[in-house]
mmCIF file of C-alpha atoms and ligand atoms in Angstrom:
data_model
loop_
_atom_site.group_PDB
_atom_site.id
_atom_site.type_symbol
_atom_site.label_atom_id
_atom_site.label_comp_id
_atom_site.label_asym_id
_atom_site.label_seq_id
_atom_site.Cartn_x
_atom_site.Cartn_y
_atom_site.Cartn_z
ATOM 1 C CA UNK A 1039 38.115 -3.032 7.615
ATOM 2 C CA UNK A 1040 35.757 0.405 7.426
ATOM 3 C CA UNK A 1041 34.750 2.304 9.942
ATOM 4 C CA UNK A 1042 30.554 2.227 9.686
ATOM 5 C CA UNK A 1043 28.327 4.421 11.044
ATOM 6 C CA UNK A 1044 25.284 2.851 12.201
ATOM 7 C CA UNK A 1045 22.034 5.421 12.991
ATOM 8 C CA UNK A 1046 20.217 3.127 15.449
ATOM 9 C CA UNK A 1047 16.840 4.505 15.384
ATOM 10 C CA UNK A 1048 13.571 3.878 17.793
ATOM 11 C CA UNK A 1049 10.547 5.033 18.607
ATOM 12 C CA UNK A 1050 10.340 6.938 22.198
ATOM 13 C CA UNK A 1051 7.665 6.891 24.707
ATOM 14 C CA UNK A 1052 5.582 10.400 24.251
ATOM 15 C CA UNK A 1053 2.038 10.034 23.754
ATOM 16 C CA UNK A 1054 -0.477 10.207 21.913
ATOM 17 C CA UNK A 1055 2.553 9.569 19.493
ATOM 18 C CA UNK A 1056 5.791 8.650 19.431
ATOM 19 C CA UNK A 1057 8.486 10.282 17.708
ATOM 20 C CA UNK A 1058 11.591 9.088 16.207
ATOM 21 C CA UNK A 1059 14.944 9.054 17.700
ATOM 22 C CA UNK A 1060 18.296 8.423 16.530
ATOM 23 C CA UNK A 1061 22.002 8.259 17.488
ATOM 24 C CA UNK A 1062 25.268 7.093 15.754
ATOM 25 C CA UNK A 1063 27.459 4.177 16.522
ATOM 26 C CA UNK A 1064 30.420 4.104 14.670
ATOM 27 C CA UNK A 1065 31.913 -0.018 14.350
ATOM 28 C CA UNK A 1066 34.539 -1.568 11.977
ATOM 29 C CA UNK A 1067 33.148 -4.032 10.054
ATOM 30 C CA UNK A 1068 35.146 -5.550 6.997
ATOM 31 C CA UNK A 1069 31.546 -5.738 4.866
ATOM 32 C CA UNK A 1070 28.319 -3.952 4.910
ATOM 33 C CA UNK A 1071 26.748 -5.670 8.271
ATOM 34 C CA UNK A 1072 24.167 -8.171 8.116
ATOM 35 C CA UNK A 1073 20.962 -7.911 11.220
ATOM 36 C CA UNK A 1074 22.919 -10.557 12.926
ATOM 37 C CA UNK A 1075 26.504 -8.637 12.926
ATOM 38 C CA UNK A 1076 25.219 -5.558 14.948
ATOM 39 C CA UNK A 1077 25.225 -5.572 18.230
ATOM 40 C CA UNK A 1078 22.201 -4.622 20.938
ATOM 41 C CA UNK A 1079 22.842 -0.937 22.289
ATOM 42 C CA UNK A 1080 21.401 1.319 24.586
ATOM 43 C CA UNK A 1081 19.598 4.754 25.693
ATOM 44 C CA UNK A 1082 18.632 6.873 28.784
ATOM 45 C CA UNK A 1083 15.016 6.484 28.687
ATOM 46 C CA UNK A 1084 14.499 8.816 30.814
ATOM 47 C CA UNK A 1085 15.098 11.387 28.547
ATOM 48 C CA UNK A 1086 12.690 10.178 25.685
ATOM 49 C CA UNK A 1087 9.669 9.230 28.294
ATOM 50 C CA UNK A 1088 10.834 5.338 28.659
ATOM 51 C CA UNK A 1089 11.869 5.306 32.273
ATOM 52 C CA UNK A 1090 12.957 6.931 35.659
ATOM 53 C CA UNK A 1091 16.155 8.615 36.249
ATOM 54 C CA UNK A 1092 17.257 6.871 39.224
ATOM 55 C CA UNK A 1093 17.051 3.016 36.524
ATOM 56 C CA UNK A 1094 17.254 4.705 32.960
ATOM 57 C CA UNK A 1095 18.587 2.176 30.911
ATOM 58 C CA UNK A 1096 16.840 0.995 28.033
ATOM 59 C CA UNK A 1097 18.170 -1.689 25.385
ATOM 60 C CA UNK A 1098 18.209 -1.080 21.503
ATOM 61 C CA UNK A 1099 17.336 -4.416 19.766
ATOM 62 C CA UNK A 1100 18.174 -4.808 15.987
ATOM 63 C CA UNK A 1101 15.296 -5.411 14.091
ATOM 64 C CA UNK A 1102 16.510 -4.376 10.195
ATOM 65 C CA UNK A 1103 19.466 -2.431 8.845
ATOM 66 C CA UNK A 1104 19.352 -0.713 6.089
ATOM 67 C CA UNK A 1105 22.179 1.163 3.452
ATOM 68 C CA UNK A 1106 22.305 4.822 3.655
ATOM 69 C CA UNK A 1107 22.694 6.539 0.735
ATOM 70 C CA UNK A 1108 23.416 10.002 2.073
ATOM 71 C CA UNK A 1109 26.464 8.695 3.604
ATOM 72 C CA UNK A 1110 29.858 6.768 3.245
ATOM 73 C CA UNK A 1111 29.293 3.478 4.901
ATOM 74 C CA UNK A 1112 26.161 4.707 6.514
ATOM 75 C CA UNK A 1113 23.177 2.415 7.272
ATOM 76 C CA UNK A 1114 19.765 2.823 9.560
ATOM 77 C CA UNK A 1115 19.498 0.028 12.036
ATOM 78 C CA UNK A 1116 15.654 -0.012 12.690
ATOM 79 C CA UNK A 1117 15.517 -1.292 16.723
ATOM 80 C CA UNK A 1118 12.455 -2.371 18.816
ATOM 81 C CA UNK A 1119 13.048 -0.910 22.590
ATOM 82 C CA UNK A 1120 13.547 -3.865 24.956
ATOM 83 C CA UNK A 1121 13.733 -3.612 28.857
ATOM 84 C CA UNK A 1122 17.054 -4.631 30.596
ATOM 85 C CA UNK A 1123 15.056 -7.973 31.785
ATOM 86 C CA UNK A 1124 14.895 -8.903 27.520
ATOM 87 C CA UNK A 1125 11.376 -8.326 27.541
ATOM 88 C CA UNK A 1126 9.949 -5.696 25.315
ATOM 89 C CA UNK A 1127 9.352 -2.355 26.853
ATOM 90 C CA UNK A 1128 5.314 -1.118 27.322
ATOM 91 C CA UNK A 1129 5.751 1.301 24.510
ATOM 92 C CA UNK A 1130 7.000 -0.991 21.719
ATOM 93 C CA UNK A 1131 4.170 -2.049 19.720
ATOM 94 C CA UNK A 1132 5.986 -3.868 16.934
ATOM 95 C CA UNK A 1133 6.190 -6.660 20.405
ATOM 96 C CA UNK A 1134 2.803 -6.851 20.131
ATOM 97 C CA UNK A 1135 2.402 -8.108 16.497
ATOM 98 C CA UNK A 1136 1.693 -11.318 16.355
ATOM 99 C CA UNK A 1137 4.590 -12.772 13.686
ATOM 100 C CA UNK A 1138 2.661 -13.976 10.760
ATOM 101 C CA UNK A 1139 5.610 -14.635 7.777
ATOM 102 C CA UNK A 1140 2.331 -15.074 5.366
ATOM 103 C CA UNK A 1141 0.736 -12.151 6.365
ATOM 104 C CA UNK A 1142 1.030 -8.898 3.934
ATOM 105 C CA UNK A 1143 0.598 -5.617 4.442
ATOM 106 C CA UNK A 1144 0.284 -2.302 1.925
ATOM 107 C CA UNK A 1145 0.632 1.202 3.998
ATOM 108 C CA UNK A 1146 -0.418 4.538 2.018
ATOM 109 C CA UNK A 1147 1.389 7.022 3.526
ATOM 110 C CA UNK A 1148 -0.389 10.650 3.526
ATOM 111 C CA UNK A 1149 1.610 13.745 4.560
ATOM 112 C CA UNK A 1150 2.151 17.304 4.085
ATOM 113 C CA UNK A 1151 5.497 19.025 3.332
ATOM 114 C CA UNK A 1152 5.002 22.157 5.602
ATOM 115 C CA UNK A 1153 7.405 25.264 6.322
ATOM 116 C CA UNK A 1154 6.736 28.079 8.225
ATOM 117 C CA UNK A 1155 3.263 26.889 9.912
ATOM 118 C CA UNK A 1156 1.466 26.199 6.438
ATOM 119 C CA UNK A 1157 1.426 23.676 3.590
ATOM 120 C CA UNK A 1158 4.548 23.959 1.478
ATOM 121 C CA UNK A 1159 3.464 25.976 -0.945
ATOM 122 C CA UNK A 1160 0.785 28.023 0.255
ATOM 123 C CA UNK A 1161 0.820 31.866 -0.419
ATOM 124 C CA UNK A 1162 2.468 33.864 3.297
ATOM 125 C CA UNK A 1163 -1.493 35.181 2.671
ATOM 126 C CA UNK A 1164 -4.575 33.063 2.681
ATOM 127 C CA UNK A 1165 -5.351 30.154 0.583
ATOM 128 C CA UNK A 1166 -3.989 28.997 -3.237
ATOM 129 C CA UNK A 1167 -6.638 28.260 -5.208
ATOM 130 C CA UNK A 1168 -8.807 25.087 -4.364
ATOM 131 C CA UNK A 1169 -8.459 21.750 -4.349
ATOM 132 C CA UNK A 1170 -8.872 20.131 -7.732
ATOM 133 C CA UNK A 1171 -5.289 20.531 -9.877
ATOM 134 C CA UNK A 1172 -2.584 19.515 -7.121
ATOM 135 C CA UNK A 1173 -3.773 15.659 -6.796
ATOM 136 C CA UNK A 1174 -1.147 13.710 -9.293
ATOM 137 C CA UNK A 1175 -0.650 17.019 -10.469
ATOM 138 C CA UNK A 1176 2.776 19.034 -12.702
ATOM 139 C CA UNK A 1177 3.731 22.122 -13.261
ATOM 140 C CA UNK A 1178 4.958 24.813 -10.855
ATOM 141 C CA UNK A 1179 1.904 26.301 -9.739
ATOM 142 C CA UNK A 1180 0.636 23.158 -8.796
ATOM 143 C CA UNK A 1181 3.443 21.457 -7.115
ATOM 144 C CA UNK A 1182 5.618 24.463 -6.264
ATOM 145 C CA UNK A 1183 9.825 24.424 -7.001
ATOM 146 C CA UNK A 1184 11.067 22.551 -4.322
ATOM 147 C CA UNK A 1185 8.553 19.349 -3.743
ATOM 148 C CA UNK A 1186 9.444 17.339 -6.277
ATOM 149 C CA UNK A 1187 12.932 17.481 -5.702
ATOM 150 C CA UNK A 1188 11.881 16.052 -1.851
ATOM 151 C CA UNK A 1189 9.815 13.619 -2.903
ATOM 152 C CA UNK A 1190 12.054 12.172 -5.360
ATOM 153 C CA UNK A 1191 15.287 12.441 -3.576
ATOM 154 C CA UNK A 1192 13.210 10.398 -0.881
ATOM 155 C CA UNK A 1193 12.011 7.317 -3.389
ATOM 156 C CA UNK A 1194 15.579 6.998 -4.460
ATOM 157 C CA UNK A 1195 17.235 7.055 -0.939
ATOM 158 C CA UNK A 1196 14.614 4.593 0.260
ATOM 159 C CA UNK A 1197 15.253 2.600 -2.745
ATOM 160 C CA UNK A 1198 18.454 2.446 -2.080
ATOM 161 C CA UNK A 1199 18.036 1.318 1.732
ATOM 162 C CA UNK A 1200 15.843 -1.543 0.262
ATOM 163 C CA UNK A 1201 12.359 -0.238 1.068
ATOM 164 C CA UNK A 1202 9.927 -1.924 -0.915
ATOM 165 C CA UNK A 1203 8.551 1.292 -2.196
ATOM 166 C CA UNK A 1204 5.549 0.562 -4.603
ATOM 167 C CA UNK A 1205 5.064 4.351 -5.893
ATOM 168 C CA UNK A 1206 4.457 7.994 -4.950
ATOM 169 C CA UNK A 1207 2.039 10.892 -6.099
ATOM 170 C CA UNK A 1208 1.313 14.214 -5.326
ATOM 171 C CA UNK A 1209 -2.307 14.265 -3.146
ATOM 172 C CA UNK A 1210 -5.268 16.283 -3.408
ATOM 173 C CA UNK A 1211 -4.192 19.324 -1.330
ATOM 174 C CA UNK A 1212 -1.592 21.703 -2.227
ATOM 175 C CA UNK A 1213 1.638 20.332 -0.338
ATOM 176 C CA UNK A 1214 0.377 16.672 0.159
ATOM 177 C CA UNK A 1215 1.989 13.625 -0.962
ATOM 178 C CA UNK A 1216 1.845 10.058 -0.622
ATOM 179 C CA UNK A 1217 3.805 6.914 -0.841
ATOM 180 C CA UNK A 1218 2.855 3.264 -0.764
ATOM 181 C CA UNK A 1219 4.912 0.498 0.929
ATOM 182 C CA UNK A 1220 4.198 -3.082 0.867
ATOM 183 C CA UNK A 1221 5.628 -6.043 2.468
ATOM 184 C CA UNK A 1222 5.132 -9.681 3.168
ATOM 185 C CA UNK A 1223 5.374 -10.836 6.615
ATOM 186 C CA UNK A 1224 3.464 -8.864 9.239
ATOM 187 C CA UNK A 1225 5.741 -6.829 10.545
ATOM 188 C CA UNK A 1226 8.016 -5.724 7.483
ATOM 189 C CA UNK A 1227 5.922 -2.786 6.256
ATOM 190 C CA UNK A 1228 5.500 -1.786 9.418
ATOM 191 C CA UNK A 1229 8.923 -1.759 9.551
ATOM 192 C CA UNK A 1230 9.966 0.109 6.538
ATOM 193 C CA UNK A 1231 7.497 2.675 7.015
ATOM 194 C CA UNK A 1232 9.111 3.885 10.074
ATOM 195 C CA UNK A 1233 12.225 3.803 8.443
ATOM 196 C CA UNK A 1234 10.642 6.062 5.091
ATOM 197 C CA UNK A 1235 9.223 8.234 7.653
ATOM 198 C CA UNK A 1236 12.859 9.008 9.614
ATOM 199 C CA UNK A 1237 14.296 9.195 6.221
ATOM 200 C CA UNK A 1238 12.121 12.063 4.767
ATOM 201 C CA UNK A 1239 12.197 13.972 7.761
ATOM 202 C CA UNK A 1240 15.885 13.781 7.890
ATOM 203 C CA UNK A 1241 16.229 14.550 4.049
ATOM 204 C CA UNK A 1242 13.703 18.000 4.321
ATOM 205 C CA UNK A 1243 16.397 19.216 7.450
ATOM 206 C CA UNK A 1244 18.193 20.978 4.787
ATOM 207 C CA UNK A 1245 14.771 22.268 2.888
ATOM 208 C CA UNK A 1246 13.944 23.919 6.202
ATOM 209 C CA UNK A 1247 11.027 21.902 5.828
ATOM 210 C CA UNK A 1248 9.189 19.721 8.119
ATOM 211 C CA UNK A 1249 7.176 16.744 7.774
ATOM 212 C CA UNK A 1250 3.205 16.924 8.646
ATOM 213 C CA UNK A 1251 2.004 13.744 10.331
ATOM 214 C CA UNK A 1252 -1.464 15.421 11.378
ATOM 215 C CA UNK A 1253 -4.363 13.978 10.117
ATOM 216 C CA UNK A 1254 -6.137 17.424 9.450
ATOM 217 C CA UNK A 1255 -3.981 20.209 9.582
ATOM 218 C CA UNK A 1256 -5.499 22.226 7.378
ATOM 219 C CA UNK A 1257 -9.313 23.304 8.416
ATOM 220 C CA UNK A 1258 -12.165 23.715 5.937
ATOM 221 C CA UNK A 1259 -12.509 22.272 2.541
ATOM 222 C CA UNK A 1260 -8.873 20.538 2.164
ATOM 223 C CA UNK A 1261 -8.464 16.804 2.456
ATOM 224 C CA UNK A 1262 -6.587 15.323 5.371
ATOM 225 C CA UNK A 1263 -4.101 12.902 5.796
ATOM 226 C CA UNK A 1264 -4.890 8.864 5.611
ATOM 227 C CA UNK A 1265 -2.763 5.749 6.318
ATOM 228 C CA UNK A 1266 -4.731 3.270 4.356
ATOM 229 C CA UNK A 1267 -4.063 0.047 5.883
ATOM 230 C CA UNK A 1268 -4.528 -2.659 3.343
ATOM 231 C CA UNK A 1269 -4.159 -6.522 4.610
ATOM 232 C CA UNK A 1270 -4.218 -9.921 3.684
ATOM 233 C CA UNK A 1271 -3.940 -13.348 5.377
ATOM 234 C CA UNK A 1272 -2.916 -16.521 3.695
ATOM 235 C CA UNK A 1273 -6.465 -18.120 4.630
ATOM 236 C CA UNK A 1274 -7.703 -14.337 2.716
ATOM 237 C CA UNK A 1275 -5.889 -14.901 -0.559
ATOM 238 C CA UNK A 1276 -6.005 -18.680 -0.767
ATOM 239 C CA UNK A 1277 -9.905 -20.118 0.713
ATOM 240 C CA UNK A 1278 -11.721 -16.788 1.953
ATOM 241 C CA UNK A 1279 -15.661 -17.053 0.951
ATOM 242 C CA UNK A 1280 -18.818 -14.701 1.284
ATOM 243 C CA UNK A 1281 -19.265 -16.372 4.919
ATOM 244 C CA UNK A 1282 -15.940 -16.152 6.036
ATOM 245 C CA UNK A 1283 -15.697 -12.311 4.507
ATOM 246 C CA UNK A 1284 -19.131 -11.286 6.344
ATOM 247 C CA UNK A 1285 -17.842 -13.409 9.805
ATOM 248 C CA UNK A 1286 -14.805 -10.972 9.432
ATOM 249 C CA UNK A 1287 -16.306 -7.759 9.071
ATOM 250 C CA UNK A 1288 -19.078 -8.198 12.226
ATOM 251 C CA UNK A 1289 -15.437 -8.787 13.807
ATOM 252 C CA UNK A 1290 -14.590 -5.700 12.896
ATOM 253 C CA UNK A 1291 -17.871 -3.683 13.461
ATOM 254 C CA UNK A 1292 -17.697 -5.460 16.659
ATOM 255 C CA UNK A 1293 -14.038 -3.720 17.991
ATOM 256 C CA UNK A 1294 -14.861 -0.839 16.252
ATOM 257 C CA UNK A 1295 -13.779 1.490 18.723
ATOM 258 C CA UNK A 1296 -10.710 -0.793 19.405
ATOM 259 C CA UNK A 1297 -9.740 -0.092 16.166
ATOM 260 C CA UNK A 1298 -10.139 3.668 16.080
ATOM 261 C CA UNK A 1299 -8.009 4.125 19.400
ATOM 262 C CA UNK A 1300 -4.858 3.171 17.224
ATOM 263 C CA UNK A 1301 -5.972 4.583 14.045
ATOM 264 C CA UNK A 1302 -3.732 8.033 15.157
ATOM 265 C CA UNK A 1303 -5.388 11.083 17.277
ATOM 266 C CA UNK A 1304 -7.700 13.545 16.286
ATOM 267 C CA UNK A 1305 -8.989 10.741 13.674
ATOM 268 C CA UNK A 1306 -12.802 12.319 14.370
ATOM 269 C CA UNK A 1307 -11.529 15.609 12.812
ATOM 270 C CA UNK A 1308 -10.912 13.831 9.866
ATOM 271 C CA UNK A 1309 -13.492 10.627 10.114
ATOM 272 C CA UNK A 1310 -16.254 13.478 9.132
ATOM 273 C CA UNK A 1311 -18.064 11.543 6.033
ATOM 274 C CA UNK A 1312 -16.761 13.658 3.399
ATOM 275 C CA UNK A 1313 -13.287 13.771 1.894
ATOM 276 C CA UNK A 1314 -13.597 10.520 1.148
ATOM 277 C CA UNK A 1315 -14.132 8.934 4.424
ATOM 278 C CA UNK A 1316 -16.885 7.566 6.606
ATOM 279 C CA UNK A 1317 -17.397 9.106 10.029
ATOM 280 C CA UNK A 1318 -15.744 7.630 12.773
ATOM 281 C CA UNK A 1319 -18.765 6.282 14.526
ATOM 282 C CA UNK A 1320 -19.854 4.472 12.024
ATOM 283 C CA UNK A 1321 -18.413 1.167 10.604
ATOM 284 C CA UNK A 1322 -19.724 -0.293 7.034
ATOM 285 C CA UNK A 1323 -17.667 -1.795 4.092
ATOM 286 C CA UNK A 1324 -18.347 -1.612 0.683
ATOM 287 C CA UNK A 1325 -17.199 -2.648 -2.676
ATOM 288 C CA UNK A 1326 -14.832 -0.240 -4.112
ATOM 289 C CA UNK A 1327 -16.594 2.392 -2.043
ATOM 290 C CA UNK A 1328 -14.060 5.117 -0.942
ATOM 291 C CA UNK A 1329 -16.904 6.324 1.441
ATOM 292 C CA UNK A 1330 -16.854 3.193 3.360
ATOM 293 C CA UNK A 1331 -14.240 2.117 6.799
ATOM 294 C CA UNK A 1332 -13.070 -0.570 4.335
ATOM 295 C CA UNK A 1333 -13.151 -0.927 1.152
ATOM 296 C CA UNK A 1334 -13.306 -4.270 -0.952
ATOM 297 C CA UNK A 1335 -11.940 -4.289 -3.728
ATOM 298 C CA UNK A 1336 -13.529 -5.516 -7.339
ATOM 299 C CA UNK A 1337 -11.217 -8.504 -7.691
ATOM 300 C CA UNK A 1338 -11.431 -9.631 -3.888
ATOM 301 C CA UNK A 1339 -15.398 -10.211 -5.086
ATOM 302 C CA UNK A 1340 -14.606 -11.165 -8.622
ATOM 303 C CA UNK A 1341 -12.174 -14.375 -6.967
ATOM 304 C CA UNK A 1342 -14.780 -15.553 -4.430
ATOM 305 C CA UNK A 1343 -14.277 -13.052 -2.091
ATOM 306 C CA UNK A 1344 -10.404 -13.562 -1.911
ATOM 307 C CA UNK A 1345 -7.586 -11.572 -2.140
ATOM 308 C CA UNK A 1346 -6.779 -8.215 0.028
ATOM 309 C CA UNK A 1347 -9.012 -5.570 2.284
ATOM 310 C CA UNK A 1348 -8.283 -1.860 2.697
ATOM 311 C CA UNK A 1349 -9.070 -0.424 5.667
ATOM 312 C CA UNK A 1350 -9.334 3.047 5.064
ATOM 313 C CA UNK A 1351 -9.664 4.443 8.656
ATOM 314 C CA UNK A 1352 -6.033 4.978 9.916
ATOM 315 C CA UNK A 1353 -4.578 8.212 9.732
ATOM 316 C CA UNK A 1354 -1.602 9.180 8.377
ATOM 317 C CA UNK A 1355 -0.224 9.796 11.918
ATOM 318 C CA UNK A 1356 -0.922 6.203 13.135
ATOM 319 C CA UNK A 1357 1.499 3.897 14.179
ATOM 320 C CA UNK A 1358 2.092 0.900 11.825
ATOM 321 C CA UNK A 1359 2.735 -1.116 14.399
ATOM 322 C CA UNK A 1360 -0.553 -0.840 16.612
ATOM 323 C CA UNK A 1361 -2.604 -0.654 13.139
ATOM 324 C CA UNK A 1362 -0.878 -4.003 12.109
ATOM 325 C CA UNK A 1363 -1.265 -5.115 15.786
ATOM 326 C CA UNK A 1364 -4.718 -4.300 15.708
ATOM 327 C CA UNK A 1365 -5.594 -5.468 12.716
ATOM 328 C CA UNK A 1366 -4.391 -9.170 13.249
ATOM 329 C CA UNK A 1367 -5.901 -9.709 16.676
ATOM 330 C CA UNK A 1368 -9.306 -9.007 14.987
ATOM 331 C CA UNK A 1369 -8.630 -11.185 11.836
ATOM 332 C CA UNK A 1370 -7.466 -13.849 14.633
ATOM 333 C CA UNK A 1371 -10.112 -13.752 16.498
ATOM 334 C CA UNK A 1372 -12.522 -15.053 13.491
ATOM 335 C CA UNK A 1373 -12.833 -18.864 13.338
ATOM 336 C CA UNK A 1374 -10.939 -20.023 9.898
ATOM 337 C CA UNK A 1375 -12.848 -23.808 10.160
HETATM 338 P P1 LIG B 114 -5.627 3.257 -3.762
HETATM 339 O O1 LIG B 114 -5.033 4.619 -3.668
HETATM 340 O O2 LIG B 114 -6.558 3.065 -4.926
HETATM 341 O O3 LIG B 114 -6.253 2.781 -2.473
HETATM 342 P P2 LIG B 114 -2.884 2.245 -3.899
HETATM 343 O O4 LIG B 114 -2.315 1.660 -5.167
HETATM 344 O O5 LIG B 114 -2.369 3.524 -3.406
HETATM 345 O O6 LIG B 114 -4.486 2.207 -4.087
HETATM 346 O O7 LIG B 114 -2.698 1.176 -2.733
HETATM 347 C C1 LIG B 114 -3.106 -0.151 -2.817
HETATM 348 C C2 LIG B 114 -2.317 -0.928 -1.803
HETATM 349 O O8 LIG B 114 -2.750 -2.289 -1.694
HETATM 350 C C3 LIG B 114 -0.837 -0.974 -2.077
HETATM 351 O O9 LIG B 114 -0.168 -0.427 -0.966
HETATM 352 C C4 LIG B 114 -0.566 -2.476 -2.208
HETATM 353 O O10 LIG B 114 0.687 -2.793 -1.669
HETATM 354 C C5 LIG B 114 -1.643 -3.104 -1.384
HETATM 355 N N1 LIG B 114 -1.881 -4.500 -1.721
HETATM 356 C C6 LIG B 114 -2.062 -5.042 -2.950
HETATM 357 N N2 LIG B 114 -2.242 -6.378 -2.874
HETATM 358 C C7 LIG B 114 -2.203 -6.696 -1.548
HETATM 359 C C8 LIG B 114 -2.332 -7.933 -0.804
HETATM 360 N N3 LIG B 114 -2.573 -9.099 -1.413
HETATM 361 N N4 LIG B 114 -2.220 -7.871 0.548
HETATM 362 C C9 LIG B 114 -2.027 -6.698 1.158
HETATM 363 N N5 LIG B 114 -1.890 -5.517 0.525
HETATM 364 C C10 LIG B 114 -1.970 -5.514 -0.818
HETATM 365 MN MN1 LIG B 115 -3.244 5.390 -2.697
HETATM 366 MN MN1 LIG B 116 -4.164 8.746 -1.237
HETATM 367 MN MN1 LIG B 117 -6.155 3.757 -0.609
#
């Protein structure tokens, strides 16, 4: 027997976005526990927006665990916030997915590393030079002394918790970095992207650095922050078709704006048409058109118009689980024959 320590993490119930939570339950276990050996726990929602005083109990419901590197028999338990009735509470959107094992998704994370109001990295004066060296770029004046060290300290911790991490590079602004997490089954990205994110933002703690969910925190002539949401259905990879593609994307023009109200706030201050974007009124696709809501890939038109999608309109401060949500209940509503 060890004594674990389980960080049971959720999301709480502030709005426009929901932060992270987490608190430690220490439980002897005689291996490292499997999802089905840790138990359901609980929280007083009413201190993280989730409910009244006078009935405050919410329930934390095991949805992944996860080894912690940074710790002696540590793991993450990833939870979904359930009411004391069993049913899932009005702020947990992973609920809301509809469970589709053959259903992938790929999530580009954007973010900035940012300490003391300002990209890590920028002079305590005005501006570094401009964009143009930093994106995938080396070298100290480029990437700074204490980045790299982050960002690679956080691939091999997630790693290690069993993220399925595809890869990591430094963006186009000074201090902005990305990594790319892909999963089969149509919540499991979701999943560990929530996980990635509490993991970084625990790991910079000791940087005195914070992470930078905004979508445009910078003003002027420095990219913002995406979420690319790319997606595929089994029907997508294995029949698709020119009429089935074009069926999908009037879906998609058609809920535009259903779309864009879980595609993360502010999304018009970065939906502008440049930066690689289109503007957030507008919905087109295009093929491999980085100016377009979603871009198609070569190969998806090169197979018969199979394969994957990219959405490029979520922001990097968007939930994974409404996006995913979102997502589905559009490709769902398209008749498959
Ligand atoms: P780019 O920056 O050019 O858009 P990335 O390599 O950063 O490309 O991201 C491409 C994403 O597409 C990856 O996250 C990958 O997981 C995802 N992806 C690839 N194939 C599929 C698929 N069949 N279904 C869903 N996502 C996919
Ligand atoms: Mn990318
Ligand atoms: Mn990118
Ligand atoms: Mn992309």
């Amino acid at each position: 027997m060890a004594k674990y320590k389980l960080e049971y993490i959720w999301l709480d119930g502030y709005t426009p976005l929901a932060n992270i939570r987490g608190k430690t339950l220490v439980k002897d276990f005689d291996k490292f526990p499997t999802l089905e050996m840790v138990p359901n726990w609980g929280f007083d929602g009413s201190s993280t927006k989730q409910a009244e005083g006078h009935s405050s109990d919410c329930v934390l419901k095991p949805v992944g665990v996860y080894p912690d590197m940074t710790k002696t028999n540590g793991a993450i338990v990833m939870c979904e916030v359930m009411l004391p009735d069993g049913t899932p509470h009005p702020t947990n959107g992973r609920a809301t997915i509809h469970d589709e094992p053959d259903t992938w998704f790929g999530f580009e994370q954007e973010y900035f590393l940012w300490k003391d109001g300002k990209p890590l990295g920028f002079p305590s004066d005005g501006y570094p030079k401009p964009q143009g060296p930093y994106y995938t770029g080396v070298g100290y004046s480029n990437v700074g002394d204490i980045a790299r060290e982050i960002v690679d300290t956080h691939l091999d911790i997630c790693l290690y918790a069993g993220i399925n991490h595809e890869g990591i590079n430094a963006e186009v602004a000074k201090g902005q970095w990305e990594f790319q997490i892909f999963g089969k089954g149509s919540k499991r990205a979701a999943d560990e992207v929530w996980v990635a994110r509490y993991l970084l933002m625990r790991l910079c703690e000791k940087y005195k650095v914070d992470v930078e969910l905004h979508c445009k925190p910078i003003k002027g002539d420095w990219n913002g922050s995406g979420f690319h949401s790319n997606f595929s259905t089994k029907y997508m990879r294995e029949v698709g078709g020119k009429e089935y593609f074009e069926k999908l994307m009037a879906a998609f023009d058609k809920n535009r704006n259903e779309h864009i109200a879980v595609y993360g706030p502010d999304n018009h201050l970065r939906l502008t048409g440049l930066h690689e974007t289109q503007s957030i009124d507008k919905f087109n696709y295009g093929v491999a058109n980085r100016g377009a809501s979603i871009r198609v890939p070569h190969a998806f038109v090169n197979n018969g118009y199979k394969g994957y999608l990219e959405d490029r309109r979520p922001n990097s401060a968007a939930d994974p689980y409404k996006v995913a949500s979102r997502i589905l209940q559009t490709i769902n509503s398209v008749p498959t024959k």
